[in-house]
CSV table of C-alpha atoms and ligand atoms in Angstrom, one decimal:
chain,number,residue,atom,x,y,z
V,752,SER,CA,131.3,54.3,68.1
V,753,GLN,CA,129.6,56.2,71.3
V,754,PRO,CA,129.9,56.7,73.8
V,755,GLU,CA,129.2,53.7,76.3
V,756,PRO,CA,127.9,53.4,80.3
V,757,CYS,CA,131.1,53.2,82.7
V,758,THR,CA,132.1,53.9,86.2
V,759,VAL,CA,134.7,56.7,86.1
V,760,VAL,CA,137.1,56.4,88.9
V,761,ILE,CA,139.3,59.3,90.0
V,762,PHE,CA,142.2,59.7,91.3
V,763,GLY,CA,143.0,62.8,93.4
V,764,ALA,CA,140.1,63.2,93.6
V,765,THR,CA,140.1,66.6,96.2
V,766,GLY,CA,142.5,68.6,93.8
V,767,ASP,CA,142.0,71.3,91.8
V,768,LEU,CA,141.5,69.3,88.9
V,769,THR,CA,138.5,67.0,89.3
V,770,HIS,CA,136.7,70.1,91.5
V,771,ARG,CA,137.2,72.8,88.2
V,772,LYS,CA,137.5,70.6,85.1
V,773,LEU,CA,136.3,66.7,85.6
V,774,VAL,CA,133.2,67.2,87.4
V,775,PRO,CA,131.6,70.3,85.8
V,776,ALA,CA,132.5,68.8,82.7
V,777,LEU,CA,130.8,66.0,83.6
V,778,TYR,CA,128.0,68.3,84.6
V,779,ASN,CA,127.8,70.0,81.5
V,780,LEU,CA,127.6,66.7,79.4
V,781,ALA,CA,124.6,65.7,81.6
V,782,VAL,CA,123.0,68.8,80.5
V,783,ASP,CA,123.5,68.8,76.6
V,784,GLY,CA,122.5,65.1,77.4
V,785,GLU,CA,125.1,64.2,76.0
V,786,LEU,CA,126.7,61.3,79.1
V,787,PRO,CA,125.4,57.6,78.7
V,788,THR,CA,123.5,57.1,81.0
V,789,GLY,CA,124.3,54.7,83.9
V,790,VAL,CA,127.4,56.7,84.6
V,791,LYS,CA,129.0,56.5,87.7
V,792,ILE,CA,131.3,58.9,89.5
V,793,ILE,CA,134.4,57.8,92.5
V,794,GLY,CA,136.1,59.8,94.4
V,795,PHE,CA,138.8,58.4,94.7
V,796,ALA,CA,141.5,60.6,97.8
V,797,ARG,CA,143.3,60.2,100.8
V,798,ARG,CA,141.9,62.8,102.9
V,799,GLU,CA,138.2,61.0,105.3
V,800,LYS,CA,135.5,62.5,103.4
V,801,SER,CA,132.0,61.2,103.2
V,802,ASP,CA,130.1,60.9,100.0
V,803,ALA,CA,127.6,63.8,100.9
V,804,GLU,CA,130.8,66.3,101.9
V,805,PHE,CA,132.4,65.3,98.2
V,806,ARG,CA,128.8,66.0,96.8
V,807,THR,CA,128.9,69.5,98.3
V,808,GLY,CA,132.4,70.7,97.5
V,809,LEU,CA,131.8,69.9,93.9
V,810,GLU,CA,128.3,72.0,93.9
V,811,GLU,CA,130.6,74.3,95.2
V,812,LEU,CA,132.2,75.0,92.0
V,813,ASN,CA,130.4,73.7,89.7
V,814,ARG,CA,128.2,76.9,91.1
V,815,LYS,CA,131.7,79.1,90.0
V,816,VAL,CA,133.1,77.3,86.7
V,817,SER,CA,129.9,75.7,84.9
V,818,ARG,CA,129.8,76.6,81.1
V,819,SER,CA,126.3,76.4,81.5
V,820,GLY,CA,125.5,77.6,84.9
V,821,HIS,CA,123.9,76.0,87.2
V,822,ASP,CA,120.7,73.6,87.2
V,823,ASP,CA,119.4,72.4,90.7
V,824,LYS,CA,116.9,70.0,89.0
V,825,ILE,CA,120.5,68.6,87.0
V,826,TRP,CA,122.4,68.2,89.7
V,827,ALA,CA,120.5,66.5,92.1
V,828,PRO,CA,120.2,63.4,90.1
V,829,PHE,CA,124.0,63.9,88.9
V,830,ALA,CA,125.3,63.8,92.7
V,831,GLU,CA,123.7,60.6,93.7
V,832,ASN,CA,125.8,58.9,90.8
V,833,ILE,CA,129.0,60.8,92.2
V,834,HIS,CA,130.4,58.4,95.6
V,835,TYR,CA,133.8,59.0,97.2
V,836,HIS,CA,135.9,56.6,98.2
V,837,THR,CA,138.7,57.4,101.5
V,838,SER,CA,141.9,55.5,100.9
V,839,GLU,CA,145.7,55.7,100.9
V,840,PHE,CA,147.2,55.4,97.0
V,841,THR,CA,149.1,52.5,97.4
V,842,ASP,CA,147.0,50.7,100.6
V,843,ALA,CA,146.3,47.6,98.9
V,844,ASP,CA,142.9,47.1,100.9
V,845,GLY,CA,141.8,50.3,99.6
V,846,TYR,CA,142.2,49.1,96.3
V,847,LYS,CA,140.2,46.1,97.2
V,848,ARG,CA,137.2,48.2,98.6
V,849,LEU,CA,137.7,49.9,95.3
V,850,ALA,CA,137.1,46.4,93.4
V,851,GLU,CA,133.9,45.2,95.5
V,852,ARG,CA,132.5,49.3,94.7
V,853,LEU,CA,132.5,48.9,91.6
V,854,ASP,CA,131.2,45.4,91.1
V,855,ALA,CA,127.9,46.0,93.2
V,856,ILE,CA,127.5,49.2,91.0
V,857,ASP,CA,128.1,46.9,88.1
V,858,ARG,CA,125.7,45.2,89.6
V,859,GLU,CA,123.3,47.6,89.8
V,860,ARG,CA,123.7,48.8,86.8
V,861,GLY,CA,122.5,45.6,85.4
V,862,GLY,CA,125.7,43.7,83.4
V,863,LYS,CA,128.1,46.1,81.5
V,864,GLY,CA,131.5,46.8,84.2
V,865,ASN,CA,133.4,49.2,81.9
V,866,ARG,CA,135.8,51.4,84.3
V,867,LEU,CA,137.5,54.4,83.2
V,868,PHE,CA,140.6,55.3,85.9
V,869,TYR,CA,141.4,58.8,85.8
V,870,ILE,CA,144.9,59.9,87.1
V,871,ALA,CA,144.7,63.4,88.5
V,872,SER,CA,146.5,63.3,91.6
V,873,ALA,CA,150.0,64.9,91.9
V,874,PRO,CA,152.6,63.4,89.7
V,875,GLU,CA,154.8,61.1,92.5
V,876,PHE,CA,152.1,58.9,92.8
V,877,PHE,CA,151.4,57.9,89.4
V,878,ASP,CA,153.3,54.5,89.0
V,879,ASP,CA,151.7,53.9,92.1
V,880,ILE,CA,148.1,53.8,91.5
V,881,LEU,CA,149.1,52.4,88.4
V,882,ILE,CA,150.4,48.9,89.9
V,883,SER,CA,147.9,49.0,92.9
V,884,LEU,CA,145.9,48.7,90.0
V,885,LYS,CA,147.3,46.0,88.7
V,886,ASN,CA,147.9,44.1,92.0
V,887,ALA,CA,144.5,44.6,92.2
V,888,GLY,CA,143.4,43.4,88.7
V,889,LEU,CA,141.5,46.5,87.8
V,890,ASN,CA,143.6,46.8,85.2
V,891,GLN,CA,141.3,43.6,83.6
V,892,ALA,CA,137.6,44.2,82.2
V,893,ALA,CA,135.0,41.3,82.2
V,894,GLU,CA,134.4,39.7,78.9
V,895,GLY,CA,132.6,42.2,76.5
V,896,CYS,CA,134.1,45.2,79.0
V,897,TRP,CA,136.4,47.6,79.1
V,898,ALA,CA,139.0,49.3,81.3
V,899,ARG,CA,140.8,52.1,80.3
V,900,VAL,CA,143.0,54.4,82.1
V,901,ILE,CA,143.3,58.5,81.9
V,902,VAL,CA,146.7,59.8,82.7
V,903,GLU,CA,146.6,63.4,83.5
V,904,LYS,CA,149.6,66.2,82.4
V,905,PRO,CA,152.4,66.3,84.0
V,906,PHE,CA,153.5,63.1,82.0
V,907,GLY,CA,157.0,63.1,83.5
V,908,THR,CA,159.4,65.4,84.1
V,909,ASP,CA,162.2,64.6,81.5
V,910,LEU,CA,162.5,61.8,78.9
V,911,ALA,CA,164.2,59.6,81.1
V,912,THR,CA,160.6,59.6,83.8
V,913,ALA,CA,158.8,59.8,80.5
V,914,LYS,CA,159.7,56.4,79.6
V,915,HIS,CA,159.6,55.3,83.0
V,916,LEU,CA,156.1,56.3,83.5
V,917,ASN,CA,155.1,55.1,79.7
V,918,GLN,CA,156.0,51.2,80.8
V,919,VAL,CA,154.8,51.5,84.1
V,920,VAL,CA,151.7,53.3,81.7
V,921,ASN,CA,152.3,49.8,79.1
V,922,GLU,CA,152.6,46.9,82.0
V,923,THR,CA,149.5,47.7,83.0
V,924,PHE,CA,147.4,49.2,80.7
V,925,HIS,CA,147.0,48.3,76.9
V,926,GLU,CA,148.3,51.0,74.6
V,927,SER,CA,144.8,51.2,73.4
V,928,ASP,CA,143.4,51.0,76.5
V,929,THR,CA,146.1,54.4,77.5
V,930,TYR,CA,144.8,57.7,77.1
V,931,ARG,CA,147.7,60.5,78.0
V,932,ILE,CA,145.5,63.5,78.1
V,933,ASP,CA,146.8,66.9,76.8
V,934,HIS,CA,143.4,69.3,77.1
V,935,TYR,CA,144.8,71.7,74.3
V,936,LEU,CA,144.2,68.7,72.2
V,937,GLY,CA,140.3,68.7,73.2
V,938,LYS,CA,139.7,72.4,72.3
V,939,GLU,CA,137.2,73.4,69.8
V,940,THR,CA,139.6,75.3,67.5
V,941,ALA,CA,142.4,73.3,67.9
V,942,GLN,CA,139.8,70.3,66.4
V,943,ASN,CA,139.4,72.6,63.7
V,944,ILE,CA,142.8,73.3,62.0
V,945,MET,CA,142.4,70.1,60.6
V,946,VAL,CA,139.5,70.5,58.7
V,947,LEU,CA,140.5,74.1,58.1
V,948,ARG,CA,143.5,72.9,56.0
V,949,PHE,CA,142.3,69.6,55.3
V,950,ALA,CA,138.5,70.4,54.4
V,951,ASN,CA,139.2,74.2,52.2
V,952,SER,CA,141.2,73.5,49.3
V,953,ILE,CA,142.5,77.0,48.8
V,954,PHE,CA,144.1,76.5,51.8
V,955,GLU,CA,146.5,73.6,51.4
V,956,PRO,CA,148.1,74.4,48.1
V,957,LEU,CA,149.7,77.0,50.2
V,958,TRP,CA,151.4,75.6,53.2
V,959,ASN,CA,154.3,74.8,52.4
V,960,SER,CA,157.5,76.8,52.3
V,961,ARG,CA,156.7,78.6,48.9
V,962,PHE,CA,154.0,80.4,50.4
V,963,ILE,CA,154.9,81.2,54.4
V,964,SER,CA,157.2,82.7,55.4
V,965,HIS,CA,157.1,81.9,59.1
V,966,VAL,CA,154.2,80.8,61.7
V,967,GLN,CA,154.1,82.2,65.1
V,968,ILE,CA,152.3,80.9,68.2
V,969,THR,CA,151.3,82.5,71.0
V,970,CYS,CA,150.1,81.0,74.4
V,971,ALA,CA,149.7,84.3,76.9
V,972,GLU,CA,147.9,84.5,80.3
V,973,ASN,CA,148.4,87.8,82.3
V,974,LEU,CA,148.1,85.1,85.1
V,975,GLY,CA,151.2,84.5,88.0
V,976,MET,CA,151.3,82.0,91.0
V,977,GLU,CA,147.7,82.6,92.2
V,978,GLY,CA,146.9,80.2,94.9
V,979,GLY,CA,149.6,78.3,95.6
V,980,ARG,CA,151.1,77.0,92.5
V,981,GLY,CA,154.8,78.5,92.5
V,982,GLY,CA,155.6,75.4,94.1
V,983,TYR,CA,155.0,73.7,91.2
V,984,TYR,CA,155.6,76.0,89.0
V,985,ASP,CA,158.8,76.7,90.2
V,986,LYS,CA,159.9,73.3,89.7
V,987,ALA,CA,159.1,72.7,86.3
V,988,GLY,CA,159.1,76.0,84.4
V,989,ALA,CA,156.6,77.4,81.1
V,990,LEU,CA,158.8,75.7,79.2
V,991,ARG,CA,158.1,71.8,80.6
V,992,ASP,CA,154.4,73.4,81.4
V,993,MET,CA,153.5,74.2,78.8
V,994,VAL,CA,155.2,74.1,75.3
V,995,GLN,CA,156.6,69.8,75.9
V,996,ASN,CA,153.0,68.8,75.3
V,997,HIS,CA,150.1,72.0,74.5
V,998,LEU,CA,152.5,73.8,72.8
V,999,LEU,CA,154.5,71.8,70.9
V,1000,GLN,CA,150.8,69.1,70.1
V,1001,LEU,CA,149.3,72.5,68.1
V,1002,LEU,CA,152.2,73.1,66.4
V,1003,SER,CA,152.1,69.5,65.0
V,1004,LEU,CA,148.8,69.8,64.0
V,1005,VAL,CA,149.8,73.2,62.2
V,1006,ALA,CA,152.8,71.2,60.1
V,1007,MET,CA,151.7,67.8,59.9
V,1008,GLU,CA,150.9,66.5,56.4
V,1009,PRO,CA,147.9,64.3,55.9
V,1010,PRO,CA,147.0,61.9,57.1
V,1011,THR,CA,145.7,58.5,55.1
V,1012,ASP,CA,142.7,58.7,57.7
V,1013,LEU,CA,141.3,60.1,60.7
V,1014,SER,CA,142.3,57.2,62.7
V,1015,ALA,CA,143.8,57.3,66.2
V,1016,ASP,CA,147.0,55.8,64.8
V,1017,GLY,CA,146.7,57.4,61.1
V,1018,VAL,CA,146.4,61.4,62.4
V,1019,ARG,CA,149.0,60.5,65.3
V,1020,ASP,CA,151.4,58.8,62.7
V,1021,GLU,CA,151.9,62.4,61.1
V,1022,LYS,CA,151.5,64.3,64.5
V,1023,VAL,CA,154.5,62.6,65.4
V,1024,LYS,CA,156.4,63.2,62.0
V,1025,VAL,CA,156.9,67.0,62.8
V,1026,ILE,CA,158.2,66.6,66.4
V,1027,ARG,CA,160.8,63.6,65.2
V,1028,SER,CA,161.2,66.8,62.5
V,1029,LEU,CA,162.5,69.6,64.8
V,1030,ARG,CA,166.1,70.0,64.7
V,1031,GLN,CA,167.3,69.7,68.1
V,1032,TRP,CA,169.0,72.6,69.9
V,1033,ASP,CA,171.7,70.4,71.4
V,1034,THR,CA,173.9,72.8,72.3
V,1035,PRO,CA,174.9,76.0,75.4
V,1036,GLU,CA,175.3,78.4,72.0
V,1037,LYS,CA,172.4,76.2,70.0
V,1038,VAL,CA,169.9,77.0,72.4
V,1039,ALA,CA,171.2,81.0,73.4
V,1040,ALA,CA,170.7,81.4,69.7
V,1041,ASN,CA,167.0,79.9,69.2
V,1042,VAL,CA,166.1,80.0,72.8
V,1043,ILE,CA,165.3,83.0,75.1
V,1044,ARG,CA,163.5,82.0,78.2
V,1045,ALA,CA,162.6,85.0,81.1
V,1046,GLN,CA,161.0,85.7,84.2
V,1047,TYR,CA,158.9,88.4,85.1
V,1048,LEU,CA,159.6,91.8,87.6
V,1049,ALA,CA,156.8,93.5,89.3
V,1050,GLY,CA,154.1,95.9,87.5
V,1051,HIS,CA,151.4,96.4,86.9
V,1052,ILE,CA,148.0,93.9,85.2
V,1053,ASP,CA,145.1,95.7,84.4
V,1054,GLY,CA,146.2,98.4,86.1
V,1055,THR,CA,146.6,96.1,89.7
V,1056,PRO,CA,150.5,96.1,91.1
V,1057,VAL,CA,151.6,92.5,90.2
V,1058,PRO,CA,154.6,90.8,92.5
V,1059,GLY,CA,158.3,89.7,89.9
V,1060,TYR,CA,158.1,85.8,89.6
V,1061,ARG,CA,161.0,85.9,92.4
V,1062,GLU,CA,158.6,87.7,94.6
V,1063,GLU,CA,155.7,84.8,94.6
V,1064,ASP,CA,154.4,82.8,96.7
V,1065,ARG,CA,156.0,79.3,96.8
V,1066,VAL,CA,159.0,80.6,94.4
V,1067,ASP,CA,162.7,80.4,95.7
V,1068,PRO,CA,164.3,83.9,96.2
V,1069,GLU,CA,166.7,83.0,93.6
V,1070,SER,CA,165.1,80.7,91.2
V,1071,MET,CA,166.0,80.5,87.6
V,1072,THR,CA,163.5,79.1,86.3
V,1073,GLU,CA,161.3,80.3,83.3
V,1074,ALA,CA,157.9,82.3,84.0
V,1075,TYR,CA,158.2,83.0,79.7
V,1076,ILE,CA,159.2,81.2,76.8
V,1077,ALA,CA,160.1,82.2,73.5
V,1078,LEU,CA,161.5,79.7,70.4
V,1079,ARG,CA,163.1,79.7,67.1
V,1080,LEU,CA,161.7,76.5,65.6
V,1081,LYS,CA,163.1,75.1,62.5
V,1082,ILE,CA,161.0,71.7,61.0
V,1083,ASP,CA,163.7,69.8,59.0
V,1084,THR,CA,161.0,68.6,56.5
V,1085,TRP,CA,160.6,69.0,52.3
V,1086,ARG,CA,157.8,71.3,53.3
V,1087,TRP,CA,159.3,73.2,55.7
V,1088,SER,CA,162.2,73.7,54.7
V,1089,GLY,CA,163.4,77.4,55.8
V,1090,VAL,CA,160.5,78.5,57.2
V,1091,PRO,CA,160.4,79.4,61.3
V,1092,PHE,CA,158.5,78.3,63.1
V,1093,TYR,CA,157.7,80.7,66.4
V,1094,ILE,CA,156.2,79.7,70.2
V,1095,ARG,CA,156.3,82.2,72.8
V,1096,MET,CA,154.3,81.5,75.9
V,1097,GLY,CA,154.6,83.4,79.4
V,1098,LYS,CA,152.5,84.4,82.9
V,1099,ARG,CA,152.0,87.7,83.4
V,1100,LEU,CA,151.3,89.2,79.8
V,1101,PRO,CA,148.3,91.8,79.6
V,1102,LYS,CA,146.1,89.2,78.3
V,1103,LYS,CA,144.7,86.0,78.5
V,1104,THR,CA,145.3,84.9,74.3
V,1105,THR,CA,146.1,81.8,72.9
V,1106,GLU,CA,146.7,81.9,68.9
V,1107,ILE,CA,148.2,80.9,66.3
V,1108,SER,CA,149.5,83.3,63.0
V,1109,VAL,CA,150.1,81.8,59.9
V,1110,HIS,CA,152.4,84.7,58.2
V,1111,PHE,CA,152.2,84.3,54.1
V,1112,LYS,CA,155.3,85.6,52.1
V,1113,ASP,CA,154.2,89.1,50.4
V,1114,ALA,CA,153.1,88.9,46.6
V,1115,PRO,CA,155.5,90.3,44.4
V,1116,CYS,CA,155.3,94.4,45.1
V,1117,VAL,CA,156.4,95.8,41.1
V,1118,LEU,CA,152.8,97.2,40.7
V,1119,PHE,CA,152.1,98.9,43.9
V,1120,ASN,CA,155.4,99.5,45.8
V,1121,ALA,CA,155.9,103.6,44.1
V,1122,LEU,CA,152.7,104.6,46.2
V,1123,PRO,CA,152.8,106.5,48.8
V,1124,GLY,CA,152.8,104.8,52.4
V,1125,GLY,CA,153.3,101.3,49.7
V,1126,VAL,CA,151.8,98.0,50.3
V,1127,PRO,CA,150.8,97.2,54.0
V,1128,GLY,CA,152.1,93.8,54.5
V,1129,GLY,CA,150.5,90.6,53.5
V,1130,ASN,CA,148.1,87.7,53.6
V,1131,VAL,CA,148.5,86.4,57.9
V,1132,LEU,CA,145.6,83.4,59.0
V,1133,VAL,CA,144.6,84.3,62.8
V,1134,ILE,CA,144.0,81.3,64.4
V,1135,ARG,CA,142.0,82.4,67.6
V,1136,ILE,CA,142.3,79.3,69.8
V,1137,GLN,CA,140.3,81.5,72.7
V,1138,PRO,CA,139.6,83.1,73.8
V,1139,ASP,CA,136.7,84.7,71.1
V,1140,GLU,CA,137.4,81.6,69.0
V,1141,GLY,CA,137.7,82.4,65.6
V,1142,ILE,CA,139.5,82.5,62.1
V,1143,SER,CA,140.3,85.6,60.9
V,1144,LEU,CA,141.8,86.5,57.1
V,1145,ARG,CA,144.3,89.7,56.6
V,1146,MET,CA,144.1,90.9,53.2
V,1147,VAL,CA,145.1,94.1,51.3
V,1148,SER,CA,142.6,96.2,50.3
V,1149,LYS,CA,142.1,99.2,47.9
V,1150,LEU,CA,141.4,102.2,50.5
V,1151,PRO,CA,138.1,103.5,48.8
V,1152,GLY,CA,138.7,107.5,47.2
V,1153,THR,CA,139.4,108.5,44.1
V,1154,SER,CA,143.7,107.4,44.8
V,1155,LEU,CA,145.0,104.6,44.9
V,1156,ARG,CA,145.3,103.5,49.0
V,1157,LEU,CA,146.3,100.6,50.0
V,1158,GLU,CA,145.1,99.3,53.6
V,1159,PRO,CA,144.5,96.6,55.2
V,1160,VAL,CA,141.6,94.5,55.8
V,1161,LYS,CA,140.3,91.5,57.8
V,1162,MET,CA,137.7,88.9,57.3
V,1163,ASP,CA,136.5,87.5,60.7
V,1164,PHE,CA,135.0,84.3,61.8
V,1165,HIS,CA,133.9,84.0,65.0
V,1166,TYR,CA,132.7,81.1,66.2
V,1167,ALA,CA,130.1,82.8,69.1
V,1168,THR,CA,128.3,84.3,66.1
V,1169,SER,CA,128.6,81.9,63.3
V,1170,PHE,CA,127.3,78.8,65.8
V,1171,GLY,CA,125.6,80.6,68.0
V,1172,LYS,CA,126.1,78.4,70.4
V,1173,GLY,CA,129.0,78.3,73.1
V,1174,SER,CA,131.8,76.1,72.4
V,1175,PRO,CA,132.3,72.9,74.6
V,1176,GLU,CA,134.5,72.5,77.1
V,1177,ALA,CA,137.4,70.6,76.3
V,1178,TYR,CA,137.4,68.2,78.8
V,1179,GLU,CA,133.8,67.2,78.0
V,1180,ARG,CA,135.1,65.8,74.7
V,1181,LEU,CA,137.7,64.2,75.7
V,1182,LEU,CA,136.4,62.5,78.4
V,1183,LEU,CA,133.5,61.8,75.9
V,1184,ASP,CA,136.2,60.3,73.5
V,1185,CYS,CA,137.2,58.1,76.0
V,1186,MET,CA,134.0,56.7,76.9
V,1187,ALA,CA,133.8,56.0,73.4
V,1188,GLY,CA,137.2,54.6,72.5
V,1189,ASP,CA,139.0,56.8,70.6
V,1190,ALA,CA,142.1,58.2,71.4
V,1191,THR,CA,142.4,61.1,68.8
V,1192,LEU,CA,142.5,63.5,70.8
V,1193,PHE,CA,144.9,62.1,73.4
V,1194,ALA,CA,148.6,61.5,72.8
V,1195,ARG,CA,150.4,58.5,72.5
V,1196,ARG,CA,153.9,57.1,73.8
V,1197,ASP,CA,156.1,57.9,70.8
V,1198,GLU,CA,154.8,61.5,70.7
V,1199,VAL,CA,155.2,62.6,74.7
V,1200,GLU,CA,159.1,60.8,74.4
V,1201,GLU,CA,160.2,62.7,71.2
V,1202,ALA,CA,159.1,65.6,72.8
V,1203,TRP,CA,161.1,65.2,75.9
V,1204,LYS,CA,163.7,64.8,73.7
V,1205,PHE,CA,163.4,67.9,72.3
V,1206,ILE,CA,163.0,69.5,75.1
V,1207,ASP,CA,166.1,67.7,77.8
V,1208,ASN,CA,168.7,69.8,75.5
V,1209,ILE,CA,166.8,72.7,76.4
V,1210,GLU,CA,166.7,71.9,79.7
V,1211,ASN,CA,170.7,70.2,79.9
V,1212,ALA,CA,172.1,73.7,78.6
V,1213,TRP,CA,170.6,75.5,80.9
V,1214,HIS,CA,170.7,73.9,84.0
V,1215,LYS,CA,173.7,71.3,83.0
V,1216,SER,CA,176.4,73.1,81.0
V,1217,THR,CA,179.4,75.9,82.1
V,1218,THR,CA,178.4,78.3,79.7
V,1219,PRO,CA,174.3,78.6,80.9
V,1220,PRO,CA,172.2,81.1,78.5
V,1221,PRO,CA,171.8,84.2,80.1
V,1222,MET,CA,167.5,84.3,81.9
V,1223,ALA,CA,165.9,87.6,80.6
V,1224,THR,CA,163.5,90.0,82.5
V,1225,PHE,CA,160.1,92.1,81.5
V,1226,THR,CA,157.9,93.8,83.2
V,1227,ALA,CA,154.7,92.0,84.4
V,1228,GLY,CA,151.9,93.2,82.6
V,1229,SER,CA,154.8,93.9,79.2
V,1230,TRP,CA,154.5,92.0,77.0
V,1231,GLY,CA,157.9,89.9,77.4
V,1232,PRO,CA,161.2,90.8,77.5
V,1233,LYS,CA,163.4,92.3,74.5
V,1234,GLU,CA,165.2,89.6,73.3
V,1235,ALA,CA,162.2,87.7,73.0
V,1236,ASP,CA,161.8,91.0,69.8
V,1237,ASN,CA,164.9,90.2,69.1
V,1238,LEU,CA,165.0,86.6,68.2
V,1239,LEU,CA,162.3,87.6,65.1
V,1240,GLN,CA,163.9,91.2,64.6
V,1241,GLU,CA,167.1,88.7,63.4
V,1242,ASP,CA,164.9,87.1,60.7
V,1243,GLY,CA,163.0,90.1,59.4
V,1244,PHE,CA,160.1,89.3,61.2
V,1245,SER,CA,158.1,91.0,64.5
V,1246,TRP,CA,155.5,89.7,67.3
V,1247,ARG,CA,152.0,90.1,65.9
V,1248,ARG,CA,150.6,92.8,68.2
V,1249,LEU,CA,147.4,91.5,70.5
R,1434,BG6,C1,148.4,73.7,82.5
R,1434,BG6,C2,149.0,74.8,82.4
R,1434,BG6,O1,148.2,72.3,82.1
R,1434,BG6,O2,147.7,74.3,81.4
R,1434,BG6,C3,149.1,75.8,83.5
R,1434,BG6,O3,150.0,74.1,83.8
R,1434,BG6,C4,148.5,77.0,82.6
R,1434,BG6,O4,149.9,76.8,84.0
R,1434,BG6,C5,147.0,76.0,81.6
R,1434,BG6,O5,147.7,78.0,82.7
R,1434,BG6,C6,145.7,76.5,81.1
R,1434,BG6,O6,145.3,76.2,79.9
R,1434,BG6,P1,143.8,77.2,79.2
R,1434,BG6,O7,142.9,75.7,79.2
R,1434,BG6,O8,143.6,77.7,80.7
R,1434,BG6,O9,144.7,78.0,78.3
């Protein structure tokens, strides 16, 4: 179905996400002519502000971050549809005024009262906002219209809080109108994983424990705790901030069985099975053996000195929060029996890059073993999620010349050169999907809860046991602690050099 005109109400409109991601995404949809006509945006937040002030602030950021640049001719009419609504998140009167405003907009638009509530406030207000929407009757749509809600991360901080939030959401909106956003699912290359696997007949027959030795997922960032992020991050940590959501979602796309169809539930039914099949690291011993947590020490990024994690702004000097994590995962299914999956994620690594690499078992090397230099590694399929989106396949080839020598070579596909145009930002796709009523790329209730179950076991071992596994360290700007290297070496592997 097609995206439909609607009013987008953004809660937490003065925040970073609204300025850096949401409004630029809507603007770029307008640039590409993909934004349905008649879309209005209302920013809902506590601070007093006029429409003009709100628009000026948004414009400033859009100029900086918009992927297609900033064109006044497109911005001006786009910005006319942006308004600001001042209210406390719990003030019933504020929601009543909002309802009146929405009705007025609907009348102006002439009919269709579709509403998209985007909850991007600080997480402690999620409940209040949902309940207030319900009390104001805004969770109900008029005949023939819809009212949908997008809930930002973090979706809870553990299983209990996620369950509670799910309950509040489900008491307010129907599950089919609930969109739990995970922007990694909106990344072009993440969407391509299913296509790569299920539209190419050469990969899927090999996609199992008979042919794959192991899989690595790396998500490296060079940023630290800039811009006051330490306050949030020190309470979350890498496991909750990135693994519970983004990285387990990527994992489920790589490891899922083929869905029976492309419907939202068809796909999510298969993804959740992967998360449910994760072997649980549910004792301090298992966590110590399979999970490495670490903090960075002062070091250099691109030649610039940077502080250690515990010296960062708004981070507890005695913090026991991980800014790096490496895990060995086991998926207990028929397909993946015996195949380890490794995930690593860290702040202050040498560069920003996310990739998935699928390492195939070596060919029987009887023929070439005796050659000088032997056989240089085997086949690796790399899915580059970002930047330089693309896919490469590593093969072994004969080195040209009169003698027989083997060398690895790479077959490489870059989105930028193959398609000649940049990919839309994840938020563009996801906002459009929500306007079209397609929840395929959003997390379902059970996925979120199964993921938390797995995460909680590890958090408990770290923070609630009497024998907590240690915190490793590494120098900022290096590729993580040696303990994480050992994790793979124990199995005869090593992290891909990036
Ligand atoms: C967010 C995390 O969800 O994703 C951040 O809270 C992280 O810590 C960010 O930096 C990474 O997103 P992207 O799209 O830049 O890879």
